Short mmCIF file of C-alpha atoms in Angstrom, two decimals:
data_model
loop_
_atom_site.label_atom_id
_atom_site.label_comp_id
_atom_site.label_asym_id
_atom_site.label_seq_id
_atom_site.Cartn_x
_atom_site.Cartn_y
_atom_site.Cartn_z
CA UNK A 262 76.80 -66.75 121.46
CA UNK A 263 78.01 -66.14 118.06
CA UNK A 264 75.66 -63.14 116.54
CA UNK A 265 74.77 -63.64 112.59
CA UNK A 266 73.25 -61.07 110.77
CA UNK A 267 71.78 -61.26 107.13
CA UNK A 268 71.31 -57.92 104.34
CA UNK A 269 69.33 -58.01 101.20
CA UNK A 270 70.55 -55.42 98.86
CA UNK A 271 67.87 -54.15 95.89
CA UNK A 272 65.74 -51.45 95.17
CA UNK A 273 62.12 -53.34 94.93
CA UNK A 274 62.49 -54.71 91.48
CA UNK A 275 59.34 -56.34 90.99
CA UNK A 276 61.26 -58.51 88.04
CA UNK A 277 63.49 -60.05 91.07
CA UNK A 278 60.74 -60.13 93.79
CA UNK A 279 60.62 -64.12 93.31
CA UNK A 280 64.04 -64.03 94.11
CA UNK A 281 63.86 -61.60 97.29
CA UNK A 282 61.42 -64.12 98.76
CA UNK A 283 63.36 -67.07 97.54
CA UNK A 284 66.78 -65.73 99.91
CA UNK A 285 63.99 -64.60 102.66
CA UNK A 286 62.21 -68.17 103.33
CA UNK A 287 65.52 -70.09 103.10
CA UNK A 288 67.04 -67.40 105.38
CA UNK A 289 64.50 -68.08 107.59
CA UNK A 290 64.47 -71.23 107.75
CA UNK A 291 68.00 -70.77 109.64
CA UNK A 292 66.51 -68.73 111.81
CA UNK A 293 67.99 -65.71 110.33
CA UNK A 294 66.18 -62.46 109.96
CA UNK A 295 66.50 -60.17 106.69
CA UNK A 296 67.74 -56.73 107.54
CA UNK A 297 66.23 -55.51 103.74
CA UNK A 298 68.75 -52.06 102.96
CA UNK A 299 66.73 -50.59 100.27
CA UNK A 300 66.73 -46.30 100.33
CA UNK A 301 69.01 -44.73 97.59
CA UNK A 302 69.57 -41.15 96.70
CA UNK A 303 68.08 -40.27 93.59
CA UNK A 304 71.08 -40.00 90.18
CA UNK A 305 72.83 -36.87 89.28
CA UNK A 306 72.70 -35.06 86.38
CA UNK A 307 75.97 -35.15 83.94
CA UNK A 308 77.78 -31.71 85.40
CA UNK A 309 77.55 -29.29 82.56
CA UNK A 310 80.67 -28.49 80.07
CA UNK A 311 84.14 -30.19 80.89
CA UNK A 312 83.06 -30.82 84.20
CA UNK A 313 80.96 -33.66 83.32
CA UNK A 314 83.75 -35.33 81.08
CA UNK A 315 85.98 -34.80 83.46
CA UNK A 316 83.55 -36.60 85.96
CA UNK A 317 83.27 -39.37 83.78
CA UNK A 318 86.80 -40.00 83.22
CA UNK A 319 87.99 -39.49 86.75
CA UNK A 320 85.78 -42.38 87.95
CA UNK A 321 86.85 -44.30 85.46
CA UNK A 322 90.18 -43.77 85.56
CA UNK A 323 89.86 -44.93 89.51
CA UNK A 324 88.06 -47.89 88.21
CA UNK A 325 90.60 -49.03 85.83
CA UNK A 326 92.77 -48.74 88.98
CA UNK A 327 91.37 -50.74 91.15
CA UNK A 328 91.07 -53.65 88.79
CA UNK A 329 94.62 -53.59 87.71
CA UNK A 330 96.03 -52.92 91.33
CA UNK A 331 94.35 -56.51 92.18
CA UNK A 332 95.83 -58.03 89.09
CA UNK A 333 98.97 -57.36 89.84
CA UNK A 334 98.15 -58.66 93.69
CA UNK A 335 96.87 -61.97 91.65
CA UNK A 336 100.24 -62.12 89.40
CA UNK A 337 102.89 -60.15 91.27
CA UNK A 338 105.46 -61.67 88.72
CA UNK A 339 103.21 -59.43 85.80
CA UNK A 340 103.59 -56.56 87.74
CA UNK A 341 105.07 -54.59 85.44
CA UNK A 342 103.31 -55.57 82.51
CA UNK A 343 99.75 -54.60 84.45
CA UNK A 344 101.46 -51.76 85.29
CA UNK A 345 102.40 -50.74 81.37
CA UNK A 346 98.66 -52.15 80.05
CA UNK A 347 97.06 -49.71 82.81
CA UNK A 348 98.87 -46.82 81.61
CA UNK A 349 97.60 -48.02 78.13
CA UNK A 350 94.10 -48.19 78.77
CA UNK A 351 94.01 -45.05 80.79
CA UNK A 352 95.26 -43.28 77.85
CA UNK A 353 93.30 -44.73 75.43
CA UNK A 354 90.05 -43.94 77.69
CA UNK A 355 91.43 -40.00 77.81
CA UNK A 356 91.37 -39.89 74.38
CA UNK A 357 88.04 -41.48 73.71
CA UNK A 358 86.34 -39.68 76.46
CA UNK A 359 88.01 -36.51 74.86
CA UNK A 360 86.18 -36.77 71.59
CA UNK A 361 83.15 -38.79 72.37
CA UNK A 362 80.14 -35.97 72.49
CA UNK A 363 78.26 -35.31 75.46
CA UNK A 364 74.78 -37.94 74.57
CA UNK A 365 77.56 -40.57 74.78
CA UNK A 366 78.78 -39.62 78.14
CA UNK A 367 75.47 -40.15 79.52
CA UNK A 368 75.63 -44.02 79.85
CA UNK A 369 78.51 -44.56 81.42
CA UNK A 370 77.70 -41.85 83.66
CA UNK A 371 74.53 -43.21 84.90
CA UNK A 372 76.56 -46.86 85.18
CA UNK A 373 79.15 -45.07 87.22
CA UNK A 374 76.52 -43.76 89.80
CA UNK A 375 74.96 -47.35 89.89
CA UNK A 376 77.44 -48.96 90.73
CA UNK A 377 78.40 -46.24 93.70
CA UNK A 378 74.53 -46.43 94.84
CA UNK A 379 75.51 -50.19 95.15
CA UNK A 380 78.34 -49.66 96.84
CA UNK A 381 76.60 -47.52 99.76
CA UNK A 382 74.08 -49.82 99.81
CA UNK A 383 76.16 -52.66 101.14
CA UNK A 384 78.38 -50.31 103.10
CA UNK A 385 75.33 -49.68 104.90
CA UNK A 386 74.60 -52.99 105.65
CA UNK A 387 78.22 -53.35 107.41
CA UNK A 388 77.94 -50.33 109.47
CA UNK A 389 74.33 -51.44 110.84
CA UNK A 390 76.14 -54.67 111.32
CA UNK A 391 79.50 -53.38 113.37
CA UNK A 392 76.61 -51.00 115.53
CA UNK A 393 74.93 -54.93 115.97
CA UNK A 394 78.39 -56.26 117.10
CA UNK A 395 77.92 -59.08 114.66
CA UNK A 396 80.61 -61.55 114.73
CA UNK A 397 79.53 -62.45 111.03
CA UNK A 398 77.57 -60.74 107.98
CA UNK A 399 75.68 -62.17 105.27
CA UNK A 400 74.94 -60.01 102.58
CA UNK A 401 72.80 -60.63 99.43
CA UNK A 402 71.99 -59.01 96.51
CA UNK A 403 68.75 -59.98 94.89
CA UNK A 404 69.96 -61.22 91.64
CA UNK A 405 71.20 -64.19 93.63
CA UNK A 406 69.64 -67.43 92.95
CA UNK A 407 68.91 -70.35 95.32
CA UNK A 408 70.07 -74.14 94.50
CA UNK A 409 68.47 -77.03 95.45
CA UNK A 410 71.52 -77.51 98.00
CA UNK A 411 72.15 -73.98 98.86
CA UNK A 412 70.11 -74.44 102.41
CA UNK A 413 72.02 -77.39 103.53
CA UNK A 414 75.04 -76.03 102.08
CA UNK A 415 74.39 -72.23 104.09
CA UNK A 416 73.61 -74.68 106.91
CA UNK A 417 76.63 -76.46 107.35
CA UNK A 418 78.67 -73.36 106.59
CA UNK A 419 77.49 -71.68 109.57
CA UNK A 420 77.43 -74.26 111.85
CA UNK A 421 81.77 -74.85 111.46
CA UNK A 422 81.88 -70.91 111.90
CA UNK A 423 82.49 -70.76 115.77
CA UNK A 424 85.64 -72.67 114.78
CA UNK A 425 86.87 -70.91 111.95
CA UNK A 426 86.43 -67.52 113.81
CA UNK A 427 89.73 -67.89 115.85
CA UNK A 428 91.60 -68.97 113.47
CA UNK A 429 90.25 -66.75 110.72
CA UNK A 430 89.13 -63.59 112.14
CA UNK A 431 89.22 -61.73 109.02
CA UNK A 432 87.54 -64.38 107.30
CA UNK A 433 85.54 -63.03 103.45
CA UNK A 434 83.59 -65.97 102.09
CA UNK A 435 82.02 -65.92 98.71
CA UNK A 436 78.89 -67.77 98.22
CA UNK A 437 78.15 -66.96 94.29
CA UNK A 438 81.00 -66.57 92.33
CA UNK A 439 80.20 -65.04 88.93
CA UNK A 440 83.14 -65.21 86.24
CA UNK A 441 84.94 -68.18 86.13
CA UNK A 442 87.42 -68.76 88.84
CA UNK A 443 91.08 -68.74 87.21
CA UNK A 444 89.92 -65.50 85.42
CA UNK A 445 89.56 -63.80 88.41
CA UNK A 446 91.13 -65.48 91.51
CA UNK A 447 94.93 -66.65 91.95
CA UNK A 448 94.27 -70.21 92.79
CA UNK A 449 97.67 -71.09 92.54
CA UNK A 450 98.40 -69.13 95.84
CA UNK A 451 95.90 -71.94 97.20
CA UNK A 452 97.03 -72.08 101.01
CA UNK A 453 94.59 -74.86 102.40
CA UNK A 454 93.90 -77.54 99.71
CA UNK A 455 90.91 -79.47 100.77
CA UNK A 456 89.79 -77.60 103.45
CA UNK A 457 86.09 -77.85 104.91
CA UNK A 458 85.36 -74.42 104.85
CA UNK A 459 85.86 -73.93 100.72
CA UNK A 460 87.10 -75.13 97.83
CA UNK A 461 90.54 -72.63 98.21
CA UNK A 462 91.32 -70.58 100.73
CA UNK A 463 93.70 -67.15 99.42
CA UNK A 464 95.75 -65.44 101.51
CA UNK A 465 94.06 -62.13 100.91
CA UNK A 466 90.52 -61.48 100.20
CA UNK A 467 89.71 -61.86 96.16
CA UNK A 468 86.27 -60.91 95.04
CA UNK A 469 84.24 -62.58 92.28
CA UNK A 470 81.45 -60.30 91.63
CA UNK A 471 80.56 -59.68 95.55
CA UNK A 472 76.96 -60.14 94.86
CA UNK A 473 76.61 -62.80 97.76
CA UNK A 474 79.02 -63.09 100.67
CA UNK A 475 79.29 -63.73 104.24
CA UNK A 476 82.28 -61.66 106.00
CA UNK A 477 83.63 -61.58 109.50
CA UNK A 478 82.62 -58.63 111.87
CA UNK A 479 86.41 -58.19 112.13
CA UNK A 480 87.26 -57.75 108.14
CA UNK A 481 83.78 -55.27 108.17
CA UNK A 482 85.65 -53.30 110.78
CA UNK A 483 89.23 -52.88 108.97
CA UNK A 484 86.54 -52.46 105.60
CA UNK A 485 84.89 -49.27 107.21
CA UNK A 486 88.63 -47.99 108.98
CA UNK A 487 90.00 -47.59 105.03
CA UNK A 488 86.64 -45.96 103.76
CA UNK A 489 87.21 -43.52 106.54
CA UNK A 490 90.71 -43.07 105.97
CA UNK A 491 89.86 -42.66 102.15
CA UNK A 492 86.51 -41.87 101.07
CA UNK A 493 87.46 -41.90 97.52
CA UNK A 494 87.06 -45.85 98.00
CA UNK A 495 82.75 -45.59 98.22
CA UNK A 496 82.35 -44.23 94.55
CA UNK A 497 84.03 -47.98 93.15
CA UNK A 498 81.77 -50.70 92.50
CA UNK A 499 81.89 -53.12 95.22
CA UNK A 500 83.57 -55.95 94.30
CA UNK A 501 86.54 -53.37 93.71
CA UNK A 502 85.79 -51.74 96.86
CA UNK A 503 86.13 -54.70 99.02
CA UNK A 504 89.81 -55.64 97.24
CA UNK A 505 91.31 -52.26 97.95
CA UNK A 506 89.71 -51.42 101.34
CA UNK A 507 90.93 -54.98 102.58
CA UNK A 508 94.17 -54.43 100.86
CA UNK A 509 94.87 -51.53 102.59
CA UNK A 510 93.74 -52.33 106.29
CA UNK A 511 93.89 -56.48 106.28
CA UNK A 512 96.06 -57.50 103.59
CA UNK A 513 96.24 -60.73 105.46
CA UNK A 514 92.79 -61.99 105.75
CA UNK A 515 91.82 -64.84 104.20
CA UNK A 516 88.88 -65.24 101.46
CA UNK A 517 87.41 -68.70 100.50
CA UNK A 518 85.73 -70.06 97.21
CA UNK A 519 84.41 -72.51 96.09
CA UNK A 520 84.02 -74.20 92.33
CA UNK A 521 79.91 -74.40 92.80
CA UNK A 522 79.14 -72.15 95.31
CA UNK A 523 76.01 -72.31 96.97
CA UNK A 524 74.24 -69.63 95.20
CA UNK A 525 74.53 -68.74 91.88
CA UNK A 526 74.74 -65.30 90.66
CA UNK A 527 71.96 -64.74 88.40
CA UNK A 528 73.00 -62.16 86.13
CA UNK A 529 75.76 -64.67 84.99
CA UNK A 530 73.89 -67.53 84.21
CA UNK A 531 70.92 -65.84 82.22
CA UNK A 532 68.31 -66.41 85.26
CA UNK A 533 68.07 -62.46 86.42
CA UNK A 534 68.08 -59.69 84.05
CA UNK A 535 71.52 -57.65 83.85
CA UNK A 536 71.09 -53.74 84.29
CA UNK A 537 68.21 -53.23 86.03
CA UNK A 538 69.03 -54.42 89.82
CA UNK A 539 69.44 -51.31 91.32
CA UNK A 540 68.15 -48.21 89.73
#
């Protein structure tokens, strides 16, 4: 029997509570129990003196990284250029950082964190998950919002899972998008036009936000085998974290989209507020 497990990622919000119970009763109604990852270690203070710019910068710097290594894995032929403009905009944040004074570095210090806490939040999740032995993970955060079709939609998805297993074993689904696909997904490397499971189906796994996805037990594996082998990984926010983790262990697997997913991420579309889902 094929094991499923669902996550809810948030920090009791009471602003997104309507939402945590929304993704709980139609989770349930599949039968599927919520495995709620909630526990988060309290923020760090800015490090005094050049430490703390230095902090700042090398996190961003890694950021910056991350985001340009998967553009150039979206547009191989721009390599170069994404190569040049990340050189740019490293240099530009060195010299910014380098003059801004410390009350300014305190934002994007306590954004940096977030977005880390987030990231262990979900790694969590998959590590409960491969102790499980799930063959597939769902994983939610709670600024996700429900559509009228999103049950049948969920439904159907997991019901043509036993068959996409064997053929997909690295499978990464997204289920809420976020930014507009052709700013942030190389459709044109579209290897499966039509197919039942998504919209497109990429030959490596593409991130749009990561707020909502279900991912094989087999990609969570090869996921938690390039944390290991490079911790560094953990302190990038997740969508990035996904891209270069599977990048470096299963640059093969596949990752479906869809134009209307079945959720809807709802810090993109105005119906969740922006900033305050995990902290």
């Amino acid at each position: 029997m094929v094991l499923i497990q669902a996550y809810l990622i948030h920090h009791n919000d009471p602003d997104r509570q309507s939402q945590r119970e929304a993704i709980t009763a139609l989770l349930a109604q599949l039968d599927l129990a919520v495995m709620e990852v909630v526990d988060q270690p309290p923020l760090a203070p800015l490090p005094p003196g050049w430490r703390g710019r230095w902090a700042v910068l090398r996190r961003e710097w890694a950021k910056r990284s991350a985001d340009f290594q998967q553009r150039r894995q979206r547009e191989p032929h721009r390599a170069l250029e994404w190569q040049l403009r990340q050189r740019w905009t490293q240099l530009k944040g060195a010299c910014g950082r380098g003059r801004c004074p410390r009350a300014a570095l305190q934002p994007p210090w306590r954004h940096l964190q977030v977005e880390a806490i987030v990231s262990g939040k979900h790694v969590c999740a998959w590590r409960q998950a491969q102790a499980a032995a799930a063959d597939w993970v769902l994983v939610f955060e709670d600024d996700v919002i429900c559509q009228p079709d999103s049950l049948e939609r969920l439904a159907a998805l997991l019901r043509d899972l036993p068959a996409a297993l064997p053929q997909q074993p690295g499978l990464y689904l997204d289920l809420a998008g976020g930014y507009p696909p052709e700013q942030v997904l190389p459709l044109n490397q579209d290897r499966q036009p039509g197919t039942t499971i998504a919209d497109w189906s990429l030959p490596a796994v593409h991130t749009n936000t990561a707020c909502a996805y279900l991912a094989s037990g087999a990609l969570l594996r090869c996921l938690l085998t390039a944390l290991a082998q490079r911790p560094a990984l953990a302190q990038l926010p997740i969508d990035h974290l996904i891209n270069r983790a599977s990048a470096r262990q299963a640059p093969l697997a596949p990752s479906g989209h869809w134009r209307k997913p079945p959720f809807r991420h709802g810090s993109f579309c105005g119906l969740a507020q922006i900033g305050r889902a995990h902290v």
